[in-house]
């Protein structure tokens, strides 16, 4: 069984399931595979839990998390996003590594439909984690550092915090589909999001270029305070991350459509 270059089912093959059926199949995988549903749960717990712990321990002592309240509110996101990136990678990467992707393509021969179902599920889970994690982080910070989290940028920061996490999942899923390898995606994305990107932002010679990396740009939308060294606005930062995400998703689609059939 093979698919054409645009993802259509080849003549003579069985009819591909509808988009809703493909999405439902992906949802069933999510709820039955522990590695899939535990990872986003861990991301939400880390985002809210670490923020609450840091607020309780350092909120009255460390001005770096109160001068710009978003630094304290989203402190836990620095840890939660690593788990969220792993979720985006696992959502398709483990099927490549176990060769189960061939079984999925047998069940859903339309490659674009299969890939779209994974993207939709990843985006929805990312949004759910974003809502729970962001709400938990704001609540935990408000409880431990009273009066420090409010401000005129509150709504924009909260909305960006939710959207950032959904975009991160889709970005990682798209890159993994492009690489067609879980290990390669883990080795590239997790260190970049968790370690390399923050380090590059602190190096004077490359800081201007590093601010256009997807996670750096997206996280700038979370900030309450303007940074004169950043050459764009807060919402523009989220737009930059969205463009990166769209590029990664399209690259993954192209890779899926041109993957040889086993």
PDB file of N, CA and C in Angstrom, residues 67-157:
ATOM      1  N   UNK A  67      10.582  42.085  40.322  1.00  0.00           N
ATOM      2  CA  UNK A  67      10.685  43.314  39.529  1.00  0.00           C
ATOM      3  C   UNK A  67       9.874  43.172  38.241  1.00  0.00           C
ATOM      4  N   UNK A  68      10.029  42.035  37.570  1.00  0.00           N
ATOM      5  CA  UNK A  68       9.132  41.662  36.476  1.00  0.00           C
ATOM      6  C   UNK A  68       8.387  40.428  36.957  1.00  0.00           C
ATOM      7  N   UNK A  69       7.143  40.576  37.403  1.00  0.00           N
ATOM      8  CA  UNK A  69       6.416  39.453  38.013  1.00  0.00           C
ATOM      9  C   UNK A  69       6.345  38.214  37.141  1.00  0.00           C
ATOM     10  N   UNK A  70       6.390  38.392  35.809  1.00  0.00           N
ATOM     11  CA  UNK A  70       6.284  37.231  34.920  1.00  0.00           C
ATOM     12  C   UNK A  70       7.468  36.286  35.077  1.00  0.00           C
ATOM     13  N   UNK A  71       8.617  36.815  35.492  1.00  0.00           N
ATOM     14  CA  UNK A  71       9.782  35.955  35.713  1.00  0.00           C
ATOM     15  C   UNK A  71       9.490  34.961  36.829  1.00  0.00           C
ATOM     16  N   UNK A  72       8.841  35.431  37.886  1.00  0.00           N
ATOM     17  CA  UNK A  72       8.470  34.535  38.973  1.00  0.00           C
ATOM     18  C   UNK A  72       7.305  33.640  38.616  1.00  0.00           C
ATOM     19  N   UNK A  73       6.280  34.212  37.956  1.00  0.00           N
ATOM     20  CA  UNK A  73       5.104  33.427  37.599  1.00  0.00           C
ATOM     21  C   UNK A  73       5.465  32.252  36.697  1.00  0.00           C
ATOM     22  N   UNK A  74       6.320  32.492  35.727  1.00  0.00           N
ATOM     23  CA  UNK A  74       6.654  31.449  34.761  1.00  0.00           C
ATOM     24  C   UNK A  74       8.013  30.793  35.036  1.00  0.00           C
ATOM     25  N   UNK A  75       8.480  30.912  36.262  1.00  0.00           N
ATOM     26  CA  UNK A  75       9.746  30.259  36.605  1.00  0.00           C
ATOM     27  C   UNK A  75       9.642  28.753  36.390  1.00  0.00           C
ATOM     28  N   UNK A  76       8.531  28.168  36.775  1.00  0.00           N
ATOM     29  CA  UNK A  76       8.356  26.732  36.623  1.00  0.00           C
ATOM     30  C   UNK A  76       8.261  26.285  35.178  1.00  0.00           C
ATOM     31  N   UNK A  77       7.888  27.215  34.282  1.00  0.00           N
ATOM     32  CA  UNK A  77       7.798  26.858  32.870  1.00  0.00           C
ATOM     33  C   UNK A  77       9.149  26.459  32.306  1.00  0.00           C
ATOM     34  N   UNK A  78      10.230  26.994  32.883  1.00  0.00           N
ATOM     35  CA  UNK A  78      11.569  26.612  32.439  1.00  0.00           C
ATOM     36  C   UNK A  78      11.795  25.105  32.578  1.00  0.00           C
ATOM     37  N   UNK A  79      11.126  24.487  33.541  1.00  0.00           N
ATOM     38  CA  UNK A  79      11.243  23.046  33.751  1.00  0.00           C
ATOM     39  C   UNK A  79      10.118  22.292  33.053  1.00  0.00           C
ATOM     40  N   UNK A  80       8.906  22.838  33.137  1.00  0.00           N
ATOM     41  CA  UNK A  80       7.768  22.175  32.518  1.00  0.00           C
ATOM     42  C   UNK A  80       7.877  22.068  31.016  1.00  0.00           C
ATOM     43  N   UNK A  81       8.518  23.056  30.368  1.00  0.00           N
ATOM     44  CA  UNK A  81       8.601  23.026  28.919  1.00  0.00           C
ATOM     45  C   UNK A  81       9.497  21.892  28.417  1.00  0.00           C
ATOM     46  N   UNK A  82      10.436  21.444  29.232  1.00  0.00           N
ATOM     47  CA  UNK A  82      11.260  20.304  28.817  1.00  0.00           C
ATOM     48  C   UNK A  82      10.396  19.051  28.697  1.00  0.00           C
ATOM     49  N   UNK A  83       9.499  18.841  29.665  1.00  0.00           N
ATOM     50  CA  UNK A  83       8.580  17.705  29.594  1.00  0.00           C
ATOM     51  C   UNK A  83       7.612  17.865  28.432  1.00  0.00           C
ATOM     52  N   UNK A  84       7.179  19.097  28.182  1.00  0.00           N
ATOM     53  CA  UNK A  84       6.249  19.349  27.089  1.00  0.00           C
ATOM     54  C   UNK A  84       6.915  19.098  25.738  1.00  0.00           C
ATOM     55  N   UNK A  85       8.183  19.477  25.619  1.00  0.00           N
ATOM     56  CA  UNK A  85       8.920  19.194  24.386  1.00  0.00           C
ATOM     57  C   UNK A  85       9.041  17.684  24.182  1.00  0.00           C
ATOM     58  N   UNK A  86       9.304  16.960  25.258  1.00  0.00           N
ATOM     59  CA  UNK A  86       9.384  15.492  25.163  1.00  0.00           C
ATOM     60  C   UNK A  86       8.057  14.903  24.705  1.00  0.00           C
ATOM     61  N   UNK A  87       6.948  15.474  25.163  1.00  0.00           N
ATOM     62  CA  UNK A  87       5.636  14.984  24.741  1.00  0.00           C
ATOM     63  C   UNK A  87       5.453  15.155  23.234  1.00  0.00           C
ATOM     64  N   UNK A  88       5.791  16.333  22.726  1.00  0.00           N
ATOM     65  CA  UNK A  88       5.674  16.563  21.294  1.00  0.00           C
ATOM     66  C   UNK A  88       6.529  15.608  20.485  1.00  0.00           C
ATOM     67  N   UNK A  89       7.704  15.301  20.991  1.00  0.00           N
ATOM     68  CA  UNK A  89       8.599  14.361  20.313  1.00  0.00           C
ATOM     69  C   UNK A  89       8.039  12.946  20.366  1.00  0.00           C
ATOM     70  N   UNK A  90       7.587  12.533  21.546  1.00  0.00           N
ATOM     71  CA  UNK A  90       7.078  11.168  21.728  1.00  0.00           C
ATOM     72  C   UNK A  90       5.809  10.912  20.919  1.00  0.00           C
ATOM     73  N   UNK A  91       5.015  11.945  20.695  1.00  0.00           N
ATOM     74  CA  UNK A  91       3.723  11.780  20.049  1.00  0.00           C
ATOM     75  C   UNK A  91       3.848  11.139  18.676  1.00  0.00           C
ATOM     76  N   UNK A  92       4.972  11.369  18.005  1.00  0.00           N
ATOM     77  CA  UNK A  92       5.193  10.726  16.710  1.00  0.00           C
ATOM     78  C   UNK A  92       6.526   9.989  16.673  1.00  0.00           C
ATOM     79  N   UNK A  93       7.487  10.428  17.486  1.00  0.00           N
ATOM     80  CA  UNK A  93       8.826   9.864  17.420  1.00  0.00           C
ATOM     81  C   UNK A  93       8.913   8.413  17.814  1.00  0.00           C
ATOM     82  N   UNK A  94       8.138   7.992  18.816  1.00  0.00           N
ATOM     83  CA  UNK A  94       8.227   6.605  19.243  1.00  0.00           C
ATOM     84  C   UNK A  94       7.652   5.660  18.190  1.00  0.00           C
ATOM     85  N   UNK A  95       6.757   6.161  17.347  1.00  0.00           N
ATOM     86  CA  UNK A  95       6.246   5.331  16.259  1.00  0.00           C
ATOM     87  C   UNK A  95       7.303   5.117  15.187  1.00  0.00           C
ATOM     88  N   UNK A  96       8.139   6.114  14.968  1.00  0.00           N
ATOM     89  CA  UNK A  96       9.247   5.930  14.022  1.00  0.00           C
ATOM     90  C   UNK A  96      10.254   4.918  14.562  1.00  0.00           C
ATOM     91  N   UNK A  97      10.588   5.040  15.844  1.00  0.00           N
ATOM     92  CA  UNK A  97      11.620   4.166  16.406  1.00  0.00           C
ATOM     93  C   UNK A  97      11.165   2.722  16.561  1.00  0.00           C
ATOM     94  N   UNK A  98       9.875   2.498  16.777  1.00  0.00           N
ATOM     95  CA  UNK A  98       9.363   1.128  16.928  1.00  0.00           C
ATOM     96  C   UNK A  98       8.786   0.584  15.623  1.00  0.00           C
ATOM     97  N   UNK A  99       8.833   1.376  14.561  1.00  0.00           N
ATOM     98  CA  UNK A  99       8.277   1.014  13.248  1.00  0.00           C
ATOM     99  C   UNK A  99       6.758   0.902  13.259  1.00  0.00           C
ATOM    100  N   UNK A 100       6.123   1.365  14.333  1.00  0.00           N
ATOM    101  CA  UNK A 100       4.667   1.349  14.384  1.00  0.00           C
ATOM    102  C   UNK A 100       4.051   2.371  13.435  1.00  0.00           C
ATOM    103  N   UNK A 101       4.879   3.273  12.908  1.00  0.00           N
ATOM    104  CA  UNK A 101       4.377   4.239  11.950  1.00  0.00           C
ATOM    105  C   UNK A 101       3.832   3.537  10.712  1.00  0.00           C
ATOM    106  N   UNK A 102       4.407   2.368  10.357  1.00  0.00           N
ATOM    107  CA  UNK A 102       3.911   1.619   9.208  1.00  0.00           C
ATOM    108  C   UNK A 102       2.517   1.053   9.480  1.00  0.00           C
ATOM    109  N   UNK A 103       2.281   0.630  10.723  1.00  0.00           N
ATOM    110  CA  UNK A 103       0.951   0.152  11.107  1.00  0.00           C
ATOM    111  C   UNK A 103      -0.048   1.305  11.053  1.00  0.00           C
ATOM    112  N   UNK A 104       0.363   2.474  11.542  1.00  0.00           N
ATOM    113  CA  UNK A 104      -0.520   3.638  11.513  1.00  0.00           C
ATOM    114  C   UNK A 104      -0.865   4.032  10.083  1.00  0.00           C
ATOM    115  N   UNK A 105       0.117   3.935   9.189  1.00  0.00           N
ATOM    116  CA  UNK A 105      -0.123   4.282   7.788  1.00  0.00           C
ATOM    117  C   UNK A 105      -0.985   3.237   7.089  1.00  0.00           C
ATOM    118  N   UNK A 106      -0.954   2.015   7.581  1.00  0.00           N
ATOM    119  CA  UNK A 106      -1.846   0.987   7.037  1.00  0.00           C
ATOM    120  C   UNK A 106      -3.291   1.290   7.448  1.00  0.00           C
ATOM    121  N   UNK A 107      -3.454   1.723   8.701  1.00  0.00           N
ATOM    122  CA  UNK A 107      -4.796   2.050   9.198  1.00  0.00           C
ATOM    123  C   UNK A 107      -5.316   3.355   8.594  1.00  0.00           C
ATOM    124  N   UNK A 108      -4.409   4.328   8.413  1.00  0.00           N
ATOM    125  CA  UNK A 108      -4.783   5.628   7.831  1.00  0.00           C
ATOM    126  C   UNK A 108      -3.845   5.898   6.658  1.00  0.00           C
ATOM    127  N   UNK A 109      -4.147   5.386   5.474  1.00  0.00           N
ATOM    128  CA  UNK A 109      -3.236   5.528   4.330  1.00  0.00           C
ATOM    129  C   UNK A 109      -3.004   6.979   3.903  1.00  0.00           C
ATOM    130  N   UNK A 110      -3.956   7.839   4.163  1.00  0.00           N
ATOM    131  CA  UNK A 110      -3.798   9.250   3.812  1.00  0.00           C
ATOM    132  C   UNK A 110      -2.822   9.882   4.799  1.00  0.00           C
ATOM    133  N   UNK A 111      -1.606  10.120   4.345  1.00  0.00           N
ATOM    134  CA  UNK A 111      -0.545  10.548   5.258  1.00  0.00           C
ATOM    135  C   UNK A 111      -0.804  11.932   5.862  1.00  0.00           C
ATOM    136  N   UNK A 112      -1.327  12.816   5.039  1.00  0.00           N
ATOM    137  CA  UNK A 112      -1.652  14.140   5.561  1.00  0.00           C
ATOM    138  C   UNK A 112      -2.705  14.087   6.646  1.00  0.00           C
ATOM    139  N   UNK A 113      -3.654  13.181   6.505  1.00  0.00           N
ATOM    140  CA  UNK A 113      -4.720  13.040   7.498  1.00  0.00           C
ATOM    141  C   UNK A 113      -4.167  12.477   8.807  1.00  0.00           C
ATOM    142  N   UNK A 114      -3.293  11.496   8.706  1.00  0.00           N
ATOM    143  CA  UNK A 114      -2.667  10.935   9.906  1.00  0.00           C
ATOM    144  C   UNK A 114      -1.831  11.985  10.616  1.00  0.00           C
ATOM    145  N   UNK A 115      -1.030  12.693   9.852  1.00  0.00           N
ATOM    146  CA  UNK A 115      -0.168  13.724  10.426  1.00  0.00           C
ATOM    147  C   UNK A 115      -1.002  14.858  11.021  1.00  0.00           C
ATOM    148  N   UNK A 116      -2.069  15.245  10.319  1.00  0.00           N
ATOM    149  CA  UNK A 116      -2.940  16.296  10.828  1.00  0.00           C
ATOM    150  C   UNK A 116      -3.603  15.907  12.135  1.00  0.00           C
ATOM    151  N   UNK A 117      -3.973  14.623  12.266  1.00  0.00           N
ATOM    152  CA  UNK A 117      -4.581  14.155  13.514  1.00  0.00           C
ATOM    153  C   UNK A 117      -3.596  14.267  14.669  1.00  0.00           C
ATOM    154  N   UNK A 118      -2.343  13.943  14.410  1.00  0.00           N
ATOM    155  CA  UNK A 118      -1.326  14.052  15.453  1.00  0.00           C
ATOM    156  C   UNK A 118      -1.084  15.513  15.828  1.00  0.00           C
ATOM    157  N   UNK A 119      -1.046  16.389  14.817  1.00  0.00           N
ATOM    158  CA  UNK A 119      -0.862  17.813  15.093  1.00  0.00           C
ATOM    159  C   UNK A 119      -2.023  18.368  15.910  1.00  0.00           C
ATOM    160  N   UNK A 120      -3.249  17.992  15.531  1.00  0.00           N
ATOM    161  CA  UNK A 120      -4.429  18.489  16.245  1.00  0.00           C
ATOM    162  C   UNK A 120      -4.428  18.013  17.691  1.00  0.00           C
ATOM    163  N   UNK A 121      -4.108  16.738  17.900  1.00  0.00           N
ATOM    164  CA  UNK A 121      -4.068  16.208  19.268  1.00  0.00           C
ATOM    165  C   UNK A 121      -2.982  16.900  20.077  1.00  0.00           C
ATOM    166  N   UNK A 122      -1.801  17.063  19.479  1.00  0.00           N
ATOM    167  CA  UNK A 122      -0.711  17.727  20.180  1.00  0.00           C
ATOM    168  C   UNK A 122      -1.060  19.157  20.561  1.00  0.00           C
ATOM    169  N   UNK A 123      -1.700  19.888  19.630  1.00  0.00           N
ATOM    170  CA  UNK A 123      -2.083  21.270  19.910  1.00  0.00           C
ATOM    171  C   UNK A 123      -3.119  21.343  21.029  1.00  0.00           C
ATOM    172  N   UNK A 124      -4.105  20.442  21.006  1.00  0.00           N
ATOM    173  CA  UNK A 124      -5.145  20.455  22.033  1.00  0.00           C
ATOM    174  C   UNK A 124      -4.580  20.101  23.406  1.00  0.00           C
ATOM    175  N   UNK A 125      -3.713  19.105  23.457  1.00  0.00           N
ATOM    176  CA  UNK A 125      -3.097  18.744  24.733  1.00  0.00           C
ATOM    177  C   UNK A 125      -2.211  19.889  25.220  1.00  0.00           C
ATOM    178  N   UNK A 126      -1.474  20.503  24.295  1.00  0.00           N
ATOM    179  CA  UNK A 126      -0.641  21.643  24.661  1.00  0.00           C
ATOM    180  C   UNK A 126      -1.461  22.793  25.227  1.00  0.00           C
ATOM    181  N   UNK A 127      -2.621  23.049  24.618  1.00  0.00           N
ATOM    182  CA  UNK A 127      -3.509  24.088  25.138  1.00  0.00           C
ATOM    183  C   UNK A 127      -4.022  23.736  26.529  1.00  0.00           C
ATOM    184  N   UNK A 128      -4.397  22.470  26.719  1.00  0.00           N
ATOM    185  CA  UNK A 128      -4.893  22.041  28.026  1.00  0.00           C
ATOM    186  C   UNK A 128      -3.814  22.174  29.090  1.00  0.00           C
ATOM    187  N   UNK A 129      -2.605  21.731  28.766  1.00  0.00           N
ATOM    188  CA  UNK A 129      -1.494  21.866  29.709  1.00  0.00           C
ATOM    189  C   UNK A 129      -1.197  23.338  29.963  1.00  0.00           C
ATOM    190  N   UNK A 130      -1.291  24.145  28.898  1.00  0.00           N
ATOM    191  CA  UNK A 130      -1.051  25.572  29.051  1.00  0.00           C
ATOM    192  C   UNK A 130      -2.043  26.219  29.990  1.00  0.00           C
ATOM    193  N   UNK A 131      -3.328  25.871  29.869  1.00  0.00           N
ATOM    194  CA  UNK A 131      -4.355  26.440  30.738  1.00  0.00           C
ATOM    195  C   UNK A 131      -4.132  26.016  32.183  1.00  0.00           C
ATOM    196  N   UNK A 132      -3.932  24.710  32.393  1.00  0.00           N
ATOM    197  CA  UNK A 132      -3.769  24.198  33.752  1.00  0.00           C
ATOM    198  C   UNK A 132      -2.462  24.706  34.376  1.00  0.00           C
ATOM    199  N   UNK A 133      -1.368  24.601  33.613  1.00  0.00           N
ATOM    200  CA  UNK A 133      -0.068  25.022  34.137  1.00  0.00           C
ATOM    201  C   UNK A 133      -0.007  26.511  34.401  1.00  0.00           C
ATOM    202  N   UNK A 134      -0.534  27.316  33.471  1.00  0.00           N
ATOM    203  CA  UNK A 134      -0.505  28.773  33.648  1.00  0.00           C
ATOM    204  C   UNK A 134      -1.390  29.205  34.805  1.00  0.00           C
ATOM    205  N   UNK A 135      -2.603  28.644  34.879  1.00  0.00           N
ATOM    206  CA  UNK A 135      -3.494  28.982  35.991  1.00  0.00           C
ATOM    207  C   UNK A 135      -2.877  28.569  37.324  1.00  0.00           C
ATOM    208  N   UNK A 136      -2.280  27.380  37.358  1.00  0.00           N
ATOM    209  CA  UNK A 136      -1.636  26.921  38.579  1.00  0.00           C
ATOM    210  C   UNK A 136      -0.454  27.781  38.976  1.00  0.00           C
ATOM    211  N   UNK A 137       0.318  28.221  37.970  1.00  0.00           N
ATOM    212  CA  UNK A 137       1.481  29.068  38.255  1.00  0.00           C
ATOM    213  C   UNK A 137       1.049  30.421  38.808  1.00  0.00           C
ATOM    214  N   UNK A 138       0.030  31.032  38.197  1.00  0.00           N
ATOM    215  CA  UNK A 138      -0.466  32.312  38.703  1.00  0.00           C
ATOM    216  C   UNK A 138      -1.036  32.164  40.117  1.00  0.00           C
ATOM    217  N   UNK A 139      -1.800  31.075  40.316  1.00  0.00           N
ATOM    218  CA  UNK A 139      -2.391  30.872  41.639  1.00  0.00           C
ATOM    219  C   UNK A 139      -1.327  30.618  42.694  1.00  0.00           C
ATOM    220  N   UNK A 140      -0.346  29.773  42.361  1.00  0.00           N
ATOM    221  CA  UNK A 140       0.730  29.477  43.310  1.00  0.00           C
ATOM    222  C   UNK A 140       1.572  30.689  43.630  1.00  0.00           C
ATOM    223  N   UNK A 141       1.854  31.512  42.612  1.00  0.00           N
ATOM    224  CA  UNK A 141       2.662  32.707  42.838  1.00  0.00           C
ATOM    225  C   UNK A 141       1.885  33.748  43.639  1.00  0.00           C
ATOM    226  N   UNK A 142       0.590  33.870  43.334  1.00  0.00           N
ATOM    227  CA  UNK A 142      -0.237  34.824  44.081  1.00  0.00           C
ATOM    228  C   UNK A 142      -0.331  34.441  45.550  1.00  0.00           C
ATOM    229  N   UNK A 143      -0.326  33.137  45.826  1.00  0.00           N
ATOM    230  CA  UNK A 143      -0.447  32.672  47.209  1.00  0.00           C
ATOM    231  C   UNK A 143       0.842  32.859  47.990  1.00  0.00           C
ATOM    232  N   UNK A 144       1.975  32.827  47.290  1.00  0.00           N
ATOM    233  CA  UNK A 144       3.266  32.901  47.989  1.00  0.00           C
ATOM    234  C   UNK A 144       3.913  34.280  47.920  1.00  0.00           C
ATOM    235  N   UNK A 145       3.564  35.068  46.890  1.00  0.00           N
ATOM    236  CA  UNK A 145       4.114  36.425  46.758  1.00  0.00           C
ATOM    237  C   UNK A 145       2.931  37.376  46.533  1.00  0.00           C
ATOM    238  N   UNK A 146       2.144  37.662  47.553  1.00  0.00           N
ATOM    239  CA  UNK A 146       0.917  38.457  47.390  1.00  0.00           C
ATOM    240  C   UNK A 146       1.195  39.834  46.801  1.00  0.00           C
ATOM    241  N   UNK A 147       0.370  40.208  45.833  1.00  0.00           N
ATOM    242  CA  UNK A 147       0.434  41.553  45.265  1.00  0.00           C
ATOM    243  C   UNK A 147       1.505  41.766  44.226  1.00  0.00           C
ATOM    244  N   UNK A 148       2.395  40.766  44.022  1.00  0.00           N
ATOM    245  CA  UNK A 148       3.515  40.980  43.105  1.00  0.00           C
ATOM    246  C   UNK A 148       3.219  40.529  41.693  1.00  0.00           C
ATOM    247  N   UNK A 149       2.158  39.779  41.490  1.00  0.00           N
ATOM    248  CA  UNK A 149       1.919  39.177  40.182  1.00  0.00           C
ATOM    249  C   UNK A 149       0.973  39.995  39.311  1.00  0.00           C
ATOM    250  N   UNK A 150       0.250  40.929  39.883  1.00  0.00           N
ATOM    251  CA  UNK A 150      -0.744  41.689  39.134  1.00  0.00           C
ATOM    252  C   UNK A 150      -0.053  42.768  38.303  1.00  0.00           C
ATOM    253  N   UNK A 151      -0.776  43.295  37.293  1.00  0.00           N
ATOM    254  CA  UNK A 151      -0.210  44.347  36.470  1.00  0.00           C
ATOM    255  C   UNK A 151      -0.994  44.497  35.182  1.00  0.00           C
ATOM    256  N   UNK A 152      -0.757  45.575  34.424  1.00  0.00           N
ATOM    257  CA  UNK A 152      -1.511  45.824  33.203  1.00  0.00           C
ATOM    258  C   UNK A 152      -1.264  44.783  32.114  1.00  0.00           C
ATOM    259  N   UNK A 153      -0.148  44.090  32.175  1.00  0.00           N
ATOM    260  CA  UNK A 153       0.178  43.092  31.155  1.00  0.00           C
ATOM    261  C   UNK A 153      -0.292  41.696  31.542  1.00  0.00           C
ATOM    262  N   UNK A 154      -1.105  41.590  32.594  1.00  0.00           N
ATOM    263  CA  UNK A 154      -1.503  40.287  33.121  1.00  0.00           C
ATOM    264  C   UNK A 154      -2.207  39.423  32.073  1.00  0.00           C
ATOM    265  N   UNK A 155      -3.211  39.977  31.396  1.00  0.00           N
ATOM    266  CA  UNK A 155      -3.997  39.195  30.444  1.00  0.00           C
ATOM    267  C   UNK A 155      -3.130  38.731  29.289  1.00  0.00           C
ATOM    268  N   UNK A 156      -2.340  39.656  28.730  1.00  0.00           N
ATOM    269  CA  UNK A 156      -1.468  39.278  27.614  1.00  0.00           C
ATOM    270  C   UNK A 156      -0.475  38.201  28.011  1.00  0.00           C
ATOM    271  N   UNK A 157       0.100  38.324  29.195  1.00  0.00           N
ATOM    272  CA  UNK A 157       1.065  37.345  29.663  1.00  0.00           C
ATOM    273  C   UNK A 157       0.428  35.977  29.867  1.00  0.00           C
TER     274      UNK A 157
END
